Amino acid sequence: MDHDQQVIQLSDFDQQVLAQPEDAQSFATKSFLETLVDLINYGLERTDDGTDAYKEELKNVKNATKAFAIVLPTVYKTICQNEAESRLWALCQSLMTLVETKLIENRNAGIQINAIKCLQVLVLLLSKSSQKDISLNLPRADHGLLHIQQLEKKGQDLFNKIVEKLKSDIESVITAAVSCLTVIGKRRPQFIKQIITAFTSWRKSRSKEDSAVMLRNVEKALKLGFVSLIRTDGLSSYRSEMITAFGSIGGNVNMFQSRHSRGGEESRRSKRTAAHHETERSSSHTEKKVKTEYTPMIPSITSNNVLANYDITQIPLNAIVNLCMTVLQTVPLEVMSERVSLLPAEGVTLAVTRKGFVRSTTPPYPPPPDQPQYNTNQYFKTEEEILSLAAAEAEEAAKAKAKAEAEAAAAIDSDEEMENNFLKVAQQQVPLPLLPMKEEEPKLKVPVLASVEERASQALKMQPYELNEQKELKPDEKKELLEMTIKRILYAENSIKKITNNETNVLNRTNNRWLLLVAKLVTRGLSIEHESTMDKEDIKNLLLDFIVEDLFHRHDLALEWLYEEYLFDRHQLELNADYSPCYFYWFHKLLEKGIPTLDVKDKVLSKILLEAPELNEETIEFIKENLKNVPERFVSCVSTLRTLVMNRPTIRFIALQVLLDLCINENDQIRQTSIMAVKKWNENQTQVNTRVEEFAIESLKQLTDKEMISWEEKDVVRHAQLYFVLCTRRPSLLKELFSVYIDASEIVQKYIRLHMIKMIKAIGMKSTDLIKLIREFPPGGETLVIRILVILCDSKPPTREIVSAVQAISVLANERSIDLKNLSPILSGQSLQSNK
């Protein structure tokens, strides 16, 4: 990856991670760390020339340092869990060395500040912690790469580096160190005493030449750091020591002492208030106990009661109910229970049924007797009905008593029978009347309503307890219910965060299980009847629509599903050779629907293609069509194709051919971007390099096509541009240029000489391959050699090798008709412009 691509990758990191910090995990890779190392080294090697390019490189160094600090916890955690990541750990050590040696000592204040912040992260990682965070507690004691004792010592050394920056002469660097030390003190209490010493001794180490403004600002930062540390709950054991140190640097200690005394006063006041409330509660409790002993309110005789002798039966039922409910809500429960227990068993007689009742003649006047009464109580009787009922019952009771006495008198025939009868009557506890008694008025019987339980029991007895007959669902109803079930399962992802309380570890584990379960359910867990209106394809379409709805956040589910489809196809092919696989059908359908929904800068497409179980030529066609039809996605698609060439061997050369075809595109921007993508590959990818060089040479040889009557300049450029770029990396390829140049037409030769300037200057006079070609160029390439020499020596004096090569050519000048008049300054070791 060249420098420009590395800068683009760092820019992508800033855009993605700053907006969504959780995406930092996708950049915790060896390639990204290598990019950071290269960018930092490249920026440090540049000399300060005051240009915008140098300032841009400094900005890249700062951003690279910040990016390393962001991905470092994730990388550290990965190394702790996997001892095989030796290369990843080596890159981390290289970056750590750069930070603590070069960046922390850089003259630029911005680079120093970013380095200090990075050291803060390193100190937190390389020290032990009592909190549940990423620290030195994470790796095992016998870890193959991470040696705890050495790393702990390393963390102490890095901490000392930050403390040393307090001696800096730059105010912003000192305040950055104070801020980082404050954060370290909050999270790592083992450093607190060293921090206190560093803060209190800072002023003593300063010289008298320091600016008063700087001293005041730094002292303010130190005081704020102390205040933040003192108010940290986890550092309560060091509170008194920190307050003393705070006072020693000029801090107002009374702000903490007054708070303490005010807290004591408030506690005493709260105790007095609590005692007062307790007294009030006990007195109110006593009052409540007294109030439960209900004493009836007897109105005086002289009181004017407007409701005296008022017929309450004339009041509408809803008004009575509202009135009763209002009164009952104000009566204590104890009083209610006591009053109910005192009610007579036979019920309560209304006022209107009592003797001597007289209707009210005072306002409010009762309604007239002829006014219709609306009463829904089935047991309610009017006054006349109650009196007639009482008379009838009294008459029946008298008849029954007379009949019983007559029967008893007729049955007694002897003294013995009288005595026996008397004993029976005594046993029945019926008192014999000694004196004549008046007949008591019969008491009214009040019917008792059935309780709720009894009414419920009667209701159950009235109808049999059985389930309704099963209703056969229609096919559309079955399909709708099944769709609803599948959607509830899919949208259960929204409930995972609530269940796990957003705890990262638990959330990730739960989410991964949910993804796997859904993928297995849709792929192999469904058993649908043949007569059902919804088959497996319909359900998979539901899953596909659910994924495409938010592909950016649900691409993990898509990959789980694709893997299940791939494994299921392989298993079925082992069982049945005639089985038709479905993996690529659903994969291509996902790409077809999902790609248009992604943002042009999203890396989701690349991630899906890199992690998918298998790719084919049709998959590459999807990318090819996408970059042609959507120009905004061109750069991201080219980057995706390059990544596939590097990491997916099965479709490597298919993807490479798409990129090579773009290298001779008529559009200049498309062609240049594609050439940037294919010009440089890793050393272990020799087959790819060979294929690219062969394509460039074949493209160049098309310029010798005799069928083309006339070549335009733009056509010559697009066929030769990739070759020219490759020659700058491998000058030995120039020999092919001579063979093409000799066979090409004059107009093509003219355009080649015109557009090879950048290539020749990039190769330079020190190239042994170029000098060898100048000495031994084939016949017919005279004009090309002269043009090469003019480009090389136009503004610079020739080297000894160039002079020697020109001398060798001058011997053959007569034989090959070479005009060396314009090259005479070269033989004297001068540039061509100096002769002018």
Tab-separated table of N, CA, C and O in Angstrom, residues 627-670:
chain	number	residue	atom	x	y	z
A	627	LEU	N	-19.878	-0.250	-9.954
A	627	LEU	CA	-18.942	0.869	-10.140
A	627	LEU	C	-19.163	1.586	-11.469
A	627	LEU	O	-18.813	2.767	-11.623
A	628	LYS	N	-19.769	0.894	-12.438
A	628	LYS	CA	-20.067	1.554	-13.708
A	628	LYS	C	-21.323	2.406	-13.621
A	628	LYS	O	-21.376	3.521	-14.132
A	629	ASN	N	-22.338	1.870	-12.941
A	629	ASN	CA	-23.638	2.546	-12.904
A	629	ASN	C	-23.723	3.619	-11.829
A	629	ASN	O	-24.551	4.521	-11.930
A	630	VAL	N	-22.916	3.484	-10.777
A	630	VAL	CA	-22.959	4.457	-9.679
A	630	VAL	C	-21.564	5.053	-9.536
A	630	VAL	O	-20.699	4.495	-8.843
A	631	PRO	N	-21.287	6.171	-10.186
A	631	PRO	CA	-19.926	6.746	-10.142
A	631	PRO	C	-19.462	7.078	-8.732
A	631	PRO	O	-18.261	7.048	-8.452
A	632	GLU	N	-20.407	7.396	-7.836
A	632	GLU	CA	-20.010	7.733	-6.469
A	632	GLU	C	-19.364	6.566	-5.742
A	632	GLU	O	-18.608	6.746	-4.784
A	633	ARG	N	-19.663	5.356	-6.173
A	633	ARG	CA	-19.113	4.169	-5.508
A	633	ARG	C	-17.833	3.671	-6.175
A	633	ARG	O	-17.307	2.616	-5.797
A	634	PHE	N	-17.304	4.402	-7.147
A	634	PHE	CA	-16.173	3.889	-7.912
A	634	PHE	C	-14.957	3.633	-7.026
A	634	PHE	O	-14.352	2.558	-7.072
A	635	VAL	N	-14.592	4.601	-6.206
A	635	VAL	CA	-13.386	4.468	-5.380
A	635	VAL	C	-13.535	3.305	-4.393
A	635	VAL	O	-12.611	2.492	-4.236
A	636	SER	N	-14.695	3.210	-3.743
A	636	SER	CA	-14.885	2.125	-2.770
A	636	SER	C	-14.899	0.769	-3.461
A	636	SER	O	-14.385	-0.216	-2.914
A	637	CYS	N	-15.474	0.691	-4.678
A	637	CYS	CA	-15.489	-0.594	-5.400
A	637	CYS	C	-14.081	-0.993	-5.844
A	637	CYS	O	-13.724	-2.178	-5.805
A	638	VAL	N	-13.277	-0.019	-6.276
A	638	VAL	CA	-11.892	-0.326	-6.650
A	638	VAL	C	-11.116	-0.835	-5.435
A	638	VAL	O	-10.344	-1.798	-5.515
A	639	SER	N	-11.328	-0.190	-4.297
A	639	SER	CA	-10.671	-0.645	-3.070
A	639	SER	C	-11.123	-2.055	-2.699
A	639	SER	O	-10.314	-2.887	-2.265
A	640	THR	N	-12.411	-2.338	-2.903
A	640	THR	CA	-12.927	-3.680	-2.610
A	640	THR	C	-12.297	-4.714	-3.533
A	640	THR	O	-11.899	-5.807	-3.094
A	641	LEU	N	-12.188	-4.401	-4.814
A	641	LEU	CA	-11.576	-5.343	-5.761
A	641	LEU	C	-10.118	-5.602	-5.416
A	641	LEU	O	-9.644	-6.752	-5.488
A	642	ARG	N	-9.377	-4.576	-5.053
A	642	ARG	CA	-7.972	-4.761	-4.664
A	642	ARG	C	-7.876	-5.655	-3.427
A	642	ARG	O	-7.006	-6.538	-3.344
A	643	THR	N	-8.782	-5.442	-2.469
A	643	THR	CA	-8.777	-6.271	-1.268
A	643	THR	C	-9.081	-7.732	-1.605
A	643	THR	O	-8.483	-8.653	-1.026
A	644	LEU	N	-9.996	-7.950	-2.538
A	644	LEU	CA	-10.318	-9.324	-2.949
A	644	LEU	C	-9.120	-9.980	-3.637
A	644	LEU	O	-8.874	-11.172	-3.459
A	645	VAL	N	-8.382	-9.210	-4.440
A	645	VAL	CA	-7.186	-9.763	-5.095
A	645	VAL	C	-6.169	-10.220	-4.052
A	645	VAL	O	-5.515	-11.272	-4.201
A	646	MET	N	-6.056	-9.480	-2.969
A	646	MET	CA	-5.059	-9.793	-1.955
A	646	MET	C	-5.490	-10.931	-1.037
A	646	MET	O	-4.642	-11.692	-0.557
A	647	ASN	N	-6.793	-11.090	-0.803
A	647	ASN	CA	-7.231	-11.990	0.265
A	647	ASN	C	-8.128	-13.143	-0.188
A	647	ASN	O	-8.416	-14.010	0.642
A	648	ARG	N	-8.617	-13.149	-1.436
A	648	ARG	CA	-9.501	-14.232	-1.884
A	648	ARG	C	-8.878	-14.908	-3.100
A	648	ARG	O	-9.106	-14.505	-4.240
A	649	PRO	N	-8.042	-15.941	-2.907
A	649	PRO	CA	-7.322	-16.560	-4.030
A	649	PRO	C	-8.232	-17.140	-5.108
A	649	PRO	O	-7.854	-17.172	-6.281
A	650	THR	N	-9.421	-17.625	-4.751
A	650	THR	CA	-10.274	-18.300	-5.726
A	650	THR	C	-10.753	-17.353	-6.830
A	650	THR	O	-10.956	-17.785	-7.970
A	651	ILE	N	-10.933	-16.106	-6.524
A	651	ILE	CA	-11.407	-15.156	-7.542
A	651	ILE	C	-10.389	-14.033	-7.736
A	651	ILE	O	-10.741	-12.942	-8.163
A	652	ARG	N	-9.141	-14.298	-7.382
A	652	ARG	CA	-8.088	-13.273	-7.421
A	652	ARG	C	-7.913	-12.675	-8.808
A	652	ARG	O	-7.970	-11.459	-8.995
A	653	PHE	N	-7.737	-13.548	-9.802
A	653	PHE	CA	-7.414	-13.049	-11.133
A	653	PHE	C	-8.649	-12.537	-11.865
A	653	PHE	O	-8.525	-11.736	-12.789
A	654	ILE	N	-9.829	-12.966	-11.439
A	654	ILE	CA	-11.063	-12.398	-12.019
A	654	ILE	C	-11.195	-10.942	-11.587
A	654	ILE	O	-11.495	-10.058	-12.402
A	655	ALA	N	-10.992	-10.690	-10.283
A	655	ALA	CA	-11.064	-9.317	-9.783
A	655	ALA	C	-9.929	-8.466	-10.358
A	655	ALA	O	-10.117	-7.283	-10.676
A	656	LEU	N	-8.730	-9.076	-10.509
A	656	LEU	CA	-7.598	-8.329	-11.049
A	656	LEU	C	-7.851	-7.903	-12.498
A	656	LEU	O	-7.495	-6.786	-12.898
A	657	GLN	N	-8.500	-8.766	-13.264
A	657	GLN	CA	-8.770	-8.430	-14.660
A	657	GLN	C	-9.720	-7.240	-14.774
A	657	GLN	O	-9.580	-6.403	-15.677
A	658	VAL	N	-10.667	-7.145	-13.856
A	658	VAL	CA	-11.574	-5.987	-13.851
A	658	VAL	C	-10.774	-4.712	-13.619
A	658	VAL	O	-10.985	-3.690	-14.291
A	659	LEU	N	-9.831	-4.756	-12.668
A	659	LEU	CA	-9.000	-3.575	-12.405
A	659	LEU	C	-8.110	-3.231	-13.595
A	659	LEU	O	-7.936	-2.052	-13.948
A	660	LEU	N	-7.542	-4.259	-14.255
A	660	LEU	CA	-6.654	-4.000	-15.397
A	660	LEU	C	-7.424	-3.406	-16.564
A	660	LEU	O	-6.911	-2.518	-17.269
A	661	ASP	N	-8.634	-3.863	-16.776
A	661	ASP	CA	-9.448	-3.280	-17.851
A	661	ASP	C	-9.733	-1.805	-17.588
A	661	ASP	O	-9.836	-1.002	-18.523
A	662	LEU	N	-9.868	-1.458	-16.310
A	662	LEU	CA	-10.094	-0.047	-15.968
A	662	LEU	C	-8.837	0.796	-16.183
A	662	LEU	O	-8.934	2.016	-16.295
A	663	CYS	N	-7.661	0.159	-16.229
A	663	CYS	CA	-6.404	0.898	-16.392
A	663	CYS	C	-6.225	1.443	-17.803
A	663	CYS	O	-5.305	2.246	-18.039
A	664	ILE	N	-7.038	1.000	-18.761
A	664	ILE	CA	-6.975	1.552	-20.123
A	664	ILE	C	-8.302	2.206	-20.483
A	664	ILE	O	-8.643	2.332	-21.661
A	665	ASN	N	-9.052	2.633	-19.451
A	665	ASN	CA	-10.324	3.299	-19.673
A	665	ASN	C	-10.107	4.677	-20.282
A	665	ASN	O	-9.082	5.326	-20.058
A	666	GLU	N	-11.073	5.138	-21.050
A	666	GLU	CA	-10.947	6.432	-21.711
A	666	GLU	C	-11.027	7.589	-20.725
A	666	GLU	O	-10.482	8.661	-20.973
A	667	ASN	N	-11.716	7.401	-19.596
A	667	ASN	CA	-11.831	8.456	-18.595
A	667	ASN	C	-10.521	8.567	-17.811
A	667	ASN	O	-10.026	7.585	-17.252
A	668	ASP	N	-9.946	9.757	-17.792
A	668	ASP	CA	-8.630	9.947	-17.155
A	668	ASP	C	-8.681	9.641	-15.657
A	668	ASP	O	-7.773	8.991	-15.118
A	669	GLN	N	-9.715	10.107	-14.971
A	669	GLN	CA	-9.784	9.909	-13.527
A	669	GLN	C	-9.952	8.443	-13.170
A	669	GLN	O	-9.309	7.927	-12.252
A	670	ILE	N	-10.809	7.747	-13.918
A	670	ILE	CA	-10.999	6.301	-13.678
A	670	ILE	C	-9.695	5.559	-13.931
A	670	ILE	O	-9.281	4.677	-13.156
